[in-house]
Each structure stands twice: as structure tokens, then as C-alpha cells.
Amino acid sequence: MKDLTQSRDLTSYAAPTEATKPDRSDIEQFLSGQRTARALTAQQLARLAPIGLLLFALLVRVVFVWQTGFDGLYGQDSFAYLDYAAAMKAALAQGPAPPPFFWPIGYPALVVILSAFAPLATAAQFVNVAAGALAAVLTFLITRELLRGQPGALIGSLFAGALVAVAGQMLISSVVAMSDATALLAVTLSAFGMIRFHRTRTLAWLALAGFALGWAVTTRWVYALLIPVWGAAFVAGKWDADERGRSRIYFFFPRSSAFIRVLILLAFFLLALSPQIALIAHHASRGVVSHIGNAEIIEWNLAHAWQSELVNSDGRFSYARPVGVFYTLPLVHPDYVPLWFTPLLALGLWALRRLRFFLIMIGGWIGAVWIFLIGITWENWRFPLAFFPPLAILGGIGLNAIVKHAPPLQAKVIAGWLGLGLLVALAWGLGDAGKFVERHLSERATANWVSAQLPAGATVITFGLTATLSHYSSLRVVEISEESPDSVQTVARNGGEVFVLLNTENIESQWPGRAPQINFHALRDRFGLRVVGTRAPYTLYSVGSAP
């Protein structure tokens, strides 16, 4: 039988090889037959490529933060993460377990660790700046592993990494105090560990894959969907080895090496997950459900994929597109994979069609997350970030399929297309990120405007700007959605000078029959509300006296 490990076809890399010869990059092959010094320069370039990509991705993010002055805090969730990190840090210093929280602890735990070297708010943002840049590098490294030894491998790998580095949503998630970029880094690191183990059979890579996947799940529960994907890829890798004539190994025979590897993968996965499990159990023993808030409100149903009128815990929504269409847009949108690069995805998938392990790892990652997302009742543009690196990897593999067959003249055209396409993607990403920041800095300005209108210590009943007002003003802030009609009237009666700040159009359209609207109407009908001023889309009211 032909030794597939010596084939130049991509299918030669379906099975692991013993540690490995240095691959000849496309640049090296172009320079083959010329002076050794020049070949060495090509090798050095291949080694320096991930460092250059890291520095570029960091530079884009750091300059963006510096120019905009954005501190990463917006909406409600980012403030909640920051507050929980502060509570966790205080609890760890004093001895008791950290308090309950809606989300898992992975991201705030990293913020607490980094806060040993920087202020907590700075740490919350910098964790994601670094995570976004490192995710681009890991995307490059995974693509290079899949293309090892192929002509054009360096170009395809750099393209995949650069796409992650410049994408608009990745840039946004890299500068906010949220868990998305950190979790994505962890799961991408896990994928890299799995692929390196598949090639080298070095157990350290398997341990890394297990631990990183556990930390990804500890940061965002959605990555638990990849547990069966990684398991199927592990089985496929063993199957590939068996088909190539190696001694057959039975998974559940206690002395088999496969059984030991499964134990290692599982042990390190549980090691990373164990602090979260312990904390959930600790609060459950006291009758408190903690860290699994999303599981209580998901209401997954595949029928949601073709629906656009939906109701969830955040109110009533009338979306412009069905949920399934919305979560397919990243395949053609400049915030993820621009339309001009979309054909590369199909080429990449075709190139992997016979590679069971790689196809399961990359295709399964995309498929598992996408199928989950199309069944939920939210349309959130940051959610598809969970399957963005494998899309970029497919694009890099698809580009390789073109580059390795391109004659010199066409290669120049391809290079121009890539350069221009990535520059446009970067410009689009910076523009979208700029609009995002401008929108949320406007919320900050609204909070400042309210503070200037009201006496210090006044009570403000609000919705949407609760966390912003709490952090950036001296006002007493009450969240209207957490009150009842009786309690909100008590606040109005006993709170001294009381004001209401609401986006009334949103309250009436998104929250009919829910606490925000019910409580707003209770205040309006019982006390009367007088308009103090308007800063779109918010209106500031003063609360009258009860009749």
C-alpha cells in the first residue's frame, strides 16, 4: 500500500506522524535551489509569522482603545462581570466562597488573577485584548497544522489568522468587559491541542486540549456542545490509525493506551471545570441556583430557526430576519467572513472531505454551535463568534487549494485580492467597532446629563442605564424591572426626590405585560409623571405626589 504520509495531497495529514520534520513553507519551496542563506531566511519568516500576527492584532486593539478612550464597560452585562470580579476578589481575600452569579466564573476569575498587576477595570478589558490577539495566532497555528507541508501553507495560515485579527465582531469582543473573547481563546487552544495530539501522540497536548476545553466551558456554557465533537474526533483519529495498519486498540480495555488517553483528556477537562462545579454545589446546598442562569431561560426549539416574531425573558421581539437566517449571515458578512471570501469556505470544506478527524473537528465545531443558535429565541450578533475561528480556518484551507495550483501571474492577482480584501475587512471592522463604542459612549453621556439635571442623592428609577448610572454617578439608582407595582410605589413615596428615566417607546413595544411596563404604568397612573427633559431615546420624568 502506498505510504500516505509521503503524499503531497492534503489527505496525507489525516493521520498522525511521529514527530515531525520541519515543513517546507511555500516561500521555501519558491526559493528552493537558491542560496542556503535565503532558504534559512524563509524558515525564519515562517517562524516569525505568528509573532508578527500577534503584534499586529495587539496593535490594532491597543490603538483602538487608546483613540476611543473606551473602557470596555457598556449595557448591563459588562458591569455585572466587573462587579462580580470585585466580589470574587474580596471573597477570596476574606475566606468565604465567592457569591452567587448568573454566569460561570471563568472570565471573572481571570480578571481577578490579572488584577494583581493592574486595576480591576483595566484587567477586565486587557484580558480580552490579549485573548482576541492570541485567538488570531491560534487560528494561524491550527491552519498551519492542517496544511503542514502543502505549497501555499504559510499564505493560507496567515490569511486565516489575519481574518480573525481584523474581523469587526472579534475586534469589538476584544475590547469589552465580557466573556466571549476569553472563552473563544480557550476553546481554540483546546482545538489546537487536539490537532497537535493527533499528529504527534504527545500526551501533553491531549492534557492541554482537555484543560482548555474545560476552561472554555467554565467561561461560557455553550462550549459544552463541543464535548461530543471532540470525542467523535478522538475516535476518528484512532480509526485512522487502525486503518493504516497499526495494532488495533480497544477503547475500554483497562490497559489499552486509548483508554489511558481518554482518562487523561477527561481528567484535565474536569480539573479545569472543578472550581465551577464546586461553587455550583456550594450554593445549591444553601438552596441557591447559581452560575447556570442561561440554562433556565434558553427554551431551545428548532422551529425558532424560521421564526422572526419571538418572546423570551428579555421581552417581545420582531426581528428583521428569521433566527436561522440571522445566524447564517456570518458566512457572508464583513464583520465575520466578508462575501468576497465566502467561496473559500466551500473550497476548504471540500479539501477536508476525506479527512475524518479534521472534518469532525472543524465542521463539527461550526455545526454544533450553529444548530444550537438557530434554535434559541435571541438574535445577538456576538453569539456567532463561538464558531468564527473554524470558519477562518476553512477559508485558509480553501485559499491554499487555490494558491498551490496558481501560476505566477495568477498568484499576483490573488495576492492583490487578499490584501485589498483584508484591508477592506479591517476598515469595516474598525468602522463597526467605532459605531459600537460611539453608541455606548452616548449612553455614558446620557448618564452625565442626568447627573447634571438632578440634585446629588436623588433617586432615579430606570431601565437599561441602571449599571451605567450606578457606576458613573452619585445618584441612588433603582432598577424598575426588579420591582413590583407595590414596591416601586413605595420607592416613589419614600425616596425623597424621585425621578424616572426610561426609553418609553422600548418599554411599550418590547415589554408589554412585563415588569418594566407594569411598573411604569403604576407610577404614571398613581403619581403622575412630568417631563423634565429628553435625551434620545431616553426621557427624564419627575414623580409627583400620590393623591
XYZ file of C-alpha atoms in Angstrom:
547
model
C 0.000 0.000 0.000
C 1.137 3.498 -0.764
C 2.520 5.336 2.265
C 0.131 8.248 2.574
C 2.426 10.110 4.920
C 4.683 10.892 1.972
C 1.912 12.153 -0.283
C 1.788 15.800 -1.262
C -2.018 15.707 -1.103
C -3.805 17.215 1.868
C -5.252 13.801 2.689
C -1.804 12.703 3.787
C -2.389 14.510 7.024
C -5.424 12.567 8.127
C -3.271 10.507 10.455
C -0.549 11.451 12.895
C 3.092 11.110 12.123
C 5.883 10.697 14.552
C 7.327 13.984 15.458
C 7.907 15.725 12.713
C 10.114 17.027 10.145
C 10.319 20.753 9.580
C 7.760 21.634 6.942
C 8.842 23.480 3.846
C 6.774 26.581 3.532
C 5.572 27.921 0.216
C 8.262 30.600 0.434
C 10.958 27.993 0.989
C 9.740 25.983 -1.963
C 9.800 29.088 -4.125
C 13.383 29.682 -3.068
C 14.475 26.035 -3.357
C 17.685 25.581 -5.306
C 18.921 29.032 -4.336
C 21.390 30.019 -1.650
C 21.031 28.329 1.745
C 21.068 31.711 3.451
C 17.937 32.683 1.573
C 16.258 29.371 2.455
C 17.088 29.978 6.094
C 15.550 33.411 5.789
C 12.346 31.770 4.569
C 12.399 29.408 7.555
C 12.854 32.337 9.883
C 9.972 34.132 8.213
C 7.735 31.118 8.800
C 8.723 31.109 12.473
C 8.266 34.853 12.854
C 4.862 34.917 11.158
C 2.823 34.126 14.310
C 4.795 36.707 16.294
C 4.137 39.339 13.647
C 0.457 38.408 13.582
C 0.252 38.695 17.373
C 1.904 42.115 17.378
C -0.354 43.332 14.568
C -3.528 42.128 16.321
C -2.427 43.672 19.617
C -1.523 46.950 17.924
C -4.937 47.245 16.261
C -6.711 46.673 19.572
C -4.500 48.829 21.770
C -4.580 51.763 19.345
C -8.357 51.451 19.038
C -8.803 51.560 22.824
C -6.385 54.467 23.122
C -8.055 56.522 20.384
C -11.637 55.948 21.545
C -10.999 56.128 25.282
C -13.420 53.226 25.708
C -13.021 51.336 28.998
C -14.899 48.195 27.931
C -17.993 48.799 30.073
C -21.404 49.077 28.436
C -25.015 47.965 28.830
C -25.678 45.821 31.894
C -23.721 42.589 31.498
C -20.198 44.006 31.405
C -20.815 45.918 34.637
C -22.193 42.725 36.173
C -18.992 40.872 35.253
C -16.848 43.643 36.727
C -18.881 43.782 39.930
C -18.686 40.012 40.299
C -14.925 40.046 39.765
C -14.683 42.605 42.578
C -16.907 40.463 44.811
C -14.890 37.348 43.972
C -11.621 39.107 44.760
C -12.961 40.311 48.098
C -14.348 36.875 48.971
C -11.086 35.118 48.148
C -9.179 37.604 50.298
C -11.503 37.126 53.269
C -12.015 33.370 53.079
C -15.654 32.568 52.182
C -16.703 31.213 48.808
C -17.458 33.753 46.073
C -21.120 34.821 45.975
C -23.736 33.513 43.520
C -23.696 34.806 39.951
C -25.780 34.420 36.812
C -22.923 33.285 34.532
C -19.969 30.897 35.016
C -16.769 32.068 36.674
C -14.064 31.582 34.026
C -13.801 35.158 32.818
C -14.104 36.961 36.176
C -11.573 34.521 37.663
C -9.007 35.542 35.033
C -9.797 39.193 35.705
C -9.131 38.645 39.408
C -5.783 36.992 38.631
C -4.700 39.827 36.339
C -5.875 42.427 38.851
C -2.780 41.572 40.891
C -0.906 43.646 38.289
C -3.486 46.245 37.183
C -6.689 47.914 38.389
C -9.704 45.636 38.149
C -11.438 47.562 35.333
C -8.216 47.686 33.309
C -7.700 43.965 33.858
C -11.261 43.240 32.698
C -10.549 44.903 29.356
C -6.946 43.805 28.870
C -7.826 40.121 29.366
C -9.923 40.340 26.214
C -7.463 42.497 24.278
C -4.882 39.754 24.776
C -7.412 36.960 24.197
C -8.559 38.384 20.864
C -4.993 38.736 19.597
C -3.993 35.259 20.788
C -7.097 33.715 19.197
C -5.877 35.049 15.837
C -2.474 33.432 16.405
C -4.030 30.096 17.379
C -6.191 30.200 14.254
C -2.987 30.651 12.250
C -1.315 27.737 14.051
C -4.264 25.374 13.584
C -4.464 26.180 9.885
C -0.723 25.628 9.529
C -1.066 22.233 11.215
C -3.803 21.229 8.797
C -1.746 22.420 5.817
C 1.633 21.160 7.024
C 3.907 20.524 4.045
C 1.477 21.939 1.491
C 2.526 24.564 -1.069
C 0.984 27.861 -0.012
C 0.587 26.740 3.607
C 2.042 29.919 5.072
C -0.186 32.126 2.942
C -3.342 30.186 3.826
C -2.444 30.160 7.515
C -1.679 33.880 7.611
C -4.943 34.615 5.855
C -6.948 32.647 8.441
C -5.190 34.345 11.339
C -5.443 37.799 9.787
C -9.163 37.345 9.166
C -9.698 36.710 12.879
C -7.422 39.631 13.758
C -9.343 42.205 11.671
C -12.964 40.994 11.847
C -15.317 43.597 13.264
C -17.113 41.480 15.838
C -13.860 39.935 17.015
C -12.457 43.428 17.463
C -15.493 44.531 19.467
C -15.369 41.457 21.698
C -11.657 42.078 22.254
C -12.196 45.497 23.841
C -15.271 44.939 26.029
C -15.502 43.508 29.539
C -17.369 40.358 28.523
C -16.554 36.656 28.418
C -16.757 35.984 24.659
C -13.141 36.558 23.601
C -11.693 34.789 26.639
C -13.877 31.722 26.110
C -13.071 31.697 22.397
C -9.349 31.736 23.140
C -9.748 28.756 25.469
C -11.725 26.636 23.011
C -9.369 27.499 20.136
C -6.430 26.481 22.318
C -8.223 23.207 23.014
C -8.698 22.586 19.293
C -5.013 23.265 18.703
C -4.111 20.785 21.433
C -6.345 18.113 19.887
C -4.818 18.593 16.453
C -1.256 18.569 17.786
C -2.002 15.386 19.720
C -3.456 13.807 16.602
C -0.203 14.452 14.783
C 2.382 13.760 17.485
C 0.610 11.472 20.006
C 2.251 13.530 22.757
C 0.065 13.259 25.850
C 0.862 16.801 26.978
C -1.111 18.119 24.006
C -4.069 15.941 24.976
C -3.918 17.231 28.544
C -3.846 20.799 27.227
C -6.846 20.087 24.993
C -8.849 18.721 27.910
C -7.968 21.526 30.317
C -8.581 24.296 27.765
C -11.972 22.856 26.798
C -12.874 22.664 30.481
C -11.906 26.305 30.946
C -13.904 27.300 27.857
C -16.980 25.623 29.343
C -16.257 27.299 32.692
C -16.316 30.616 30.848
C -19.279 30.080 28.504
C -21.557 27.063 28.793
C -22.174 26.976 25.035
C -18.816 25.249 24.531
C -20.133 22.153 26.301
C -21.646 21.461 22.866
C -18.128 20.618 21.672
C -17.612 17.769 24.145
C -19.220 15.201 21.782
C -17.456 16.804 18.804
C -14.033 16.406 20.418
C -14.996 12.859 21.444
C -16.002 11.933 17.902
C -12.765 13.415 16.554
C -10.784 11.381 19.085
C -12.484 8.190 17.875
C -11.892 9.190 14.248
C -8.204 9.722 14.956
C -7.913 6.236 16.420
C -9.846 4.805 13.484
C -7.427 6.446 11.061
C -4.508 4.874 12.906
C -6.131 1.432 12.776
C -6.803 1.700 9.053
C -3.140 2.421 8.447
C -2.171 -0.950 9.837
C -1.373 -0.151 13.431
C -2.298 -2.630 16.120
C -5.976 -2.333 16.919
C -6.689 -0.754 20.297
C -9.956 -1.280 22.142
C -11.114 1.812 23.977
C -12.463 0.329 27.168
C -9.932 -2.392 27.831
C -8.304 -1.046 31.022
C -4.724 -1.480 29.868
C -5.155 -0.022 26.410
C -3.347 3.185 25.537
C -6.600 4.579 24.125
C -8.305 4.086 27.479
C -5.463 5.903 29.230
C -5.715 8.766 26.759
C -9.448 9.066 27.349
C -8.783 9.225 31.083
C -6.167 11.953 30.600
C -8.493 14.024 28.419
C -11.360 13.633 30.882
C -9.210 14.239 33.975
C -7.812 17.540 32.732
C -11.228 18.625 31.476
C -12.702 18.034 34.935
C -9.697 19.679 36.581
C -10.481 22.941 34.781
C -14.206 22.590 35.436
C -13.906 21.555 39.096
C -13.889 25.065 40.674
C -17.124 25.860 38.878
C -18.713 22.536 39.841
C -17.677 23.040 43.466
C -19.138 26.547 43.544
C -22.432 25.432 41.981
C -22.669 22.626 44.560
C -21.789 25.010 47.391
C -24.605 27.408 46.547
C -27.048 24.585 45.744
C -26.512 23.190 49.253
C -27.842 26.530 50.509
C -30.825 26.467 48.188
C -29.400 28.948 45.679
C -29.231 28.214 41.949
C -26.078 29.924 40.691
C -23.891 30.234 37.591
C -26.362 28.450 35.290
C -28.779 31.276 34.586
C -28.735 30.768 30.828
C -29.911 27.166 31.193
C -33.101 28.400 32.858
C -34.141 30.747 30.040
C -32.951 29.140 26.777
C -36.182 27.404 25.637
C -34.441 25.850 22.615
C -36.670 24.761 19.763
C -35.625 24.080 16.175
C -38.849 25.718 14.989
C -37.354 29.060 16.043
C -34.998 28.800 13.057
C -37.674 30.040 10.647
C -39.432 32.402 13.053
C -38.858 36.122 13.467
C -41.606 37.000 15.965
C -40.404 35.678 19.317
C -40.885 36.186 23.039
C -38.156 35.477 25.578
C -37.074 36.594 29.039
C -35.975 39.942 27.563
C -39.404 40.707 26.147
C -41.158 40.571 22.791
C -39.073 40.834 19.612
C -39.941 41.320 15.972
C -36.716 40.545 14.120
C -35.992 41.565 10.544
C -34.952 38.007 9.618
C -35.730 34.501 10.874
C -33.297 33.265 13.504
C -31.803 30.640 11.185
C -31.064 33.232 8.510
C -29.574 35.626 11.052
C -27.057 33.079 12.333
C -26.056 32.175 8.772
C -25.091 35.771 7.942
C -21.544 35.414 9.378
C -20.691 33.371 6.281
C -21.145 36.477 4.106
C -20.846 39.492 6.401
C -17.731 41.707 6.690
C -17.928 41.541 10.496
C -17.036 37.861 10.153
C -16.282 36.370 6.708
C -16.747 39.022 4.000
C -18.759 37.954 0.977
C -15.688 38.227 -1.257
C -14.017 35.484 0.790
C -17.086 33.245 1.203
C -16.232 30.901 -1.730
C -13.068 29.911 0.152
C -15.239 28.272 2.820
C -16.708 25.835 0.322
C -13.266 25.073 -1.112
C -11.908 24.458 2.374
C -14.738 22.117 3.271
C -14.213 20.200 0.028
C -10.486 19.867 0.749
C -11.293 18.276 4.132
C -13.972 15.923 2.835
C -11.864 12.740 3.231
C -10.132 13.718 6.449
C -12.365 12.347 9.152
C -10.526 13.792 12.132
C -10.093 17.295 10.725
C -13.565 17.366 9.178
C -15.156 16.437 12.508
C -13.053 18.953 14.437
C -13.679 21.901 12.126
C -17.063 21.040 10.618
C -18.422 19.672 13.887
C -17.383 22.819 15.754
C -19.273 25.012 13.293
C -22.262 22.691 13.045
C -22.788 22.084 16.760
C -22.792 25.772 17.669
C -24.805 26.858 14.622
C -27.553 24.270 15.198
C -27.818 25.406 18.795
C -28.011 29.093 17.881
C -30.751 28.718 15.279
C -32.995 27.182 17.941
C -32.765 29.955 20.536
C -35.036 32.983 20.824
C -32.379 35.707 20.677
C -30.623 37.305 17.734
C -27.337 38.582 19.098
C -24.517 39.454 16.700
C -21.785 38.401 19.115
C -23.092 34.841 19.525
C -21.731 33.548 16.157
C -18.252 34.433 17.399
C -18.317 30.979 19.001
C -17.840 29.348 15.571
C -15.775 32.051 13.865
C -12.229 30.550 14.111
C -13.221 27.353 12.268
C -14.786 29.485 9.533
C -11.492 31.353 9.166
C -9.611 28.034 9.142
C -11.823 26.748 6.325
C -11.081 29.961 4.454
C -7.339 29.439 4.877
C -7.572 25.857 3.641
C -9.686 26.966 0.690
C -7.135 29.635 -0.176
C -4.396 27.018 -0.059
C -6.333 24.921 -2.567
C -6.108 27.862 -4.985
C -2.589 29.082 -4.231
C -0.820 25.752 -4.608
C -2.036 25.452 -8.205
C -1.753 29.111 -9.212
C 0.831 30.141 -11.852
C 2.952 33.228 -11.041
C 0.706 35.735 -12.819
C -2.422 34.473 -11.099
C -0.550 34.390 -7.791
C -0.007 38.149 -8.056
C -3.703 38.687 -8.730
C -4.583 36.503 -5.744
C -2.153 38.422 -3.533
C -3.744 41.709 -4.565
C -7.238 40.332 -3.937
C -6.225 39.088 -0.480
C -4.504 42.306 0.506
C -7.328 44.536 -0.669
C -9.987 42.242 0.789
C -8.342 42.156 4.218
C -7.817 45.926 4.201
C -11.499 46.469 3.437
C -12.407 43.986 6.176
C -10.170 45.870 8.627
C -11.685 49.213 7.644
C -15.176 47.778 8.019
C -14.296 46.220 11.370
C -12.826 49.431 12.740
C -15.855 51.339 11.487
C -18.319 48.935 13.090
C -16.346 48.866 16.332
C -16.244 52.665 16.281
C -20.034 52.857 15.900
C -20.445 50.374 18.732
C -18.246 52.444 21.038
C -19.896 55.708 19.976
C -23.302 54.248 20.787
C -22.252 53.244 24.272
C -20.285 56.405 24.966
C -23.555 58.165 24.160
C -25.145 56.173 26.989
C -22.349 57.390 29.242
C -23.088 60.956 28.120
C -26.764 60.418 28.938
C -25.787 59.351 32.451
C -23.690 62.504 32.803
C -26.590 64.608 31.513
C -28.953 63.077 34.069
C -26.453 63.691 36.869
C -26.207 67.340 35.843
C -30.006 67.734 35.868
C -30.627 66.248 39.306
C -29.541 67.041 42.851
C -26.947 64.744 44.397
C -28.517 61.798 46.165
C -31.757 61.923 44.186
C -33.458 58.621 43.380
C -33.687 57.568 39.729
C -35.900 54.673 38.668
C -34.598 53.468 35.329
C -34.197 50.615 32.884
C -31.280 49.989 30.520
C -28.948 52.541 32.112
C -29.064 51.168 35.655
C -25.474 49.936 35.749
C -24.105 52.968 33.900
C -25.762 55.391 36.320
C -24.670 53.322 39.321
C -21.023 53.382 38.249
C -20.758 56.919 36.888
C -22.992 58.996 39.167
C -23.751 59.617 42.842
C -27.465 59.080 42.331
C -29.482 56.393 44.053
C -30.468 54.081 41.206
C -33.420 51.664 41.220
C -33.882 49.007 38.503
C -37.545 49.125 37.509
C -37.635 45.540 36.178
C -36.732 44.168 39.616
C -39.612 45.900 41.388
C -43.305 45.148 41.768
C -46.082 47.737 41.448
C -46.270 47.955 45.241
C -42.514 48.208 45.833
C -41.935 50.780 43.098
C -44.709 52.932 44.566
C -43.042 52.620 47.966
C -39.816 53.896 46.422
C -41.685 56.819 44.875
C -43.402 57.620 48.166
C -40.375 57.335 50.470
C -37.399 58.042 48.216
C -37.256 61.816 48.613
C -36.807 63.492 45.240
C -37.668 60.711 42.788
C -37.221 60.684 39.017
C -37.848 58.169 36.249
C -35.513 57.724 33.256
C -36.867 55.451 30.529
C -36.902 54.750 26.820
C -40.682 54.725 26.834
C -41.032 53.559 23.242
C -38.967 50.473 24.040
C -40.901 49.867 27.266
C -44.209 49.858 25.407
C -43.114 47.795 22.390
C -40.746 45.207 23.887
C -42.128 44.743 27.374
C -45.951 44.625 27.164
C -47.387 42.919 30.216
C -43.942 42.632 31.843
C -42.480 44.293 34.930
C -40.929 47.337 33.184
C -44.209 48.361 31.547
C -46.420 47.396 34.504
C -44.309 49.391 36.955
C -44.033 52.378 34.615
C -47.804 52.489 34.270
C -48.218 52.143 38.050
C -46.048 55.214 38.623
C -47.715 57.180 35.846
C -51.249 56.387 36.950
C -50.705 56.680 40.703
C -48.324 59.637 41.000
C -48.229 61.330 37.634
C -45.016 61.931 35.691
C -43.810 65.326 34.490
C -41.227 65.539 31.707
C -38.001 67.174 32.895
C -36.047 66.712 29.681
C -35.265 64.384 26.823
C -32.026 62.949 25.517
C -32.961 60.489 22.796
C -34.048 57.811 23.202
C -34.493 58.464 26.944
C -36.988 60.734 28.681
C -36.427 62.022 32.222
C -39.553 62.430 34.372
C -40.108 63.781 37.853
C -42.518 61.808 40.025
C -45.441 63.725 41.507
C -47.147 63.198 44.838
C -49.627 60.410 45.435
C -53.228 61.625 45.543
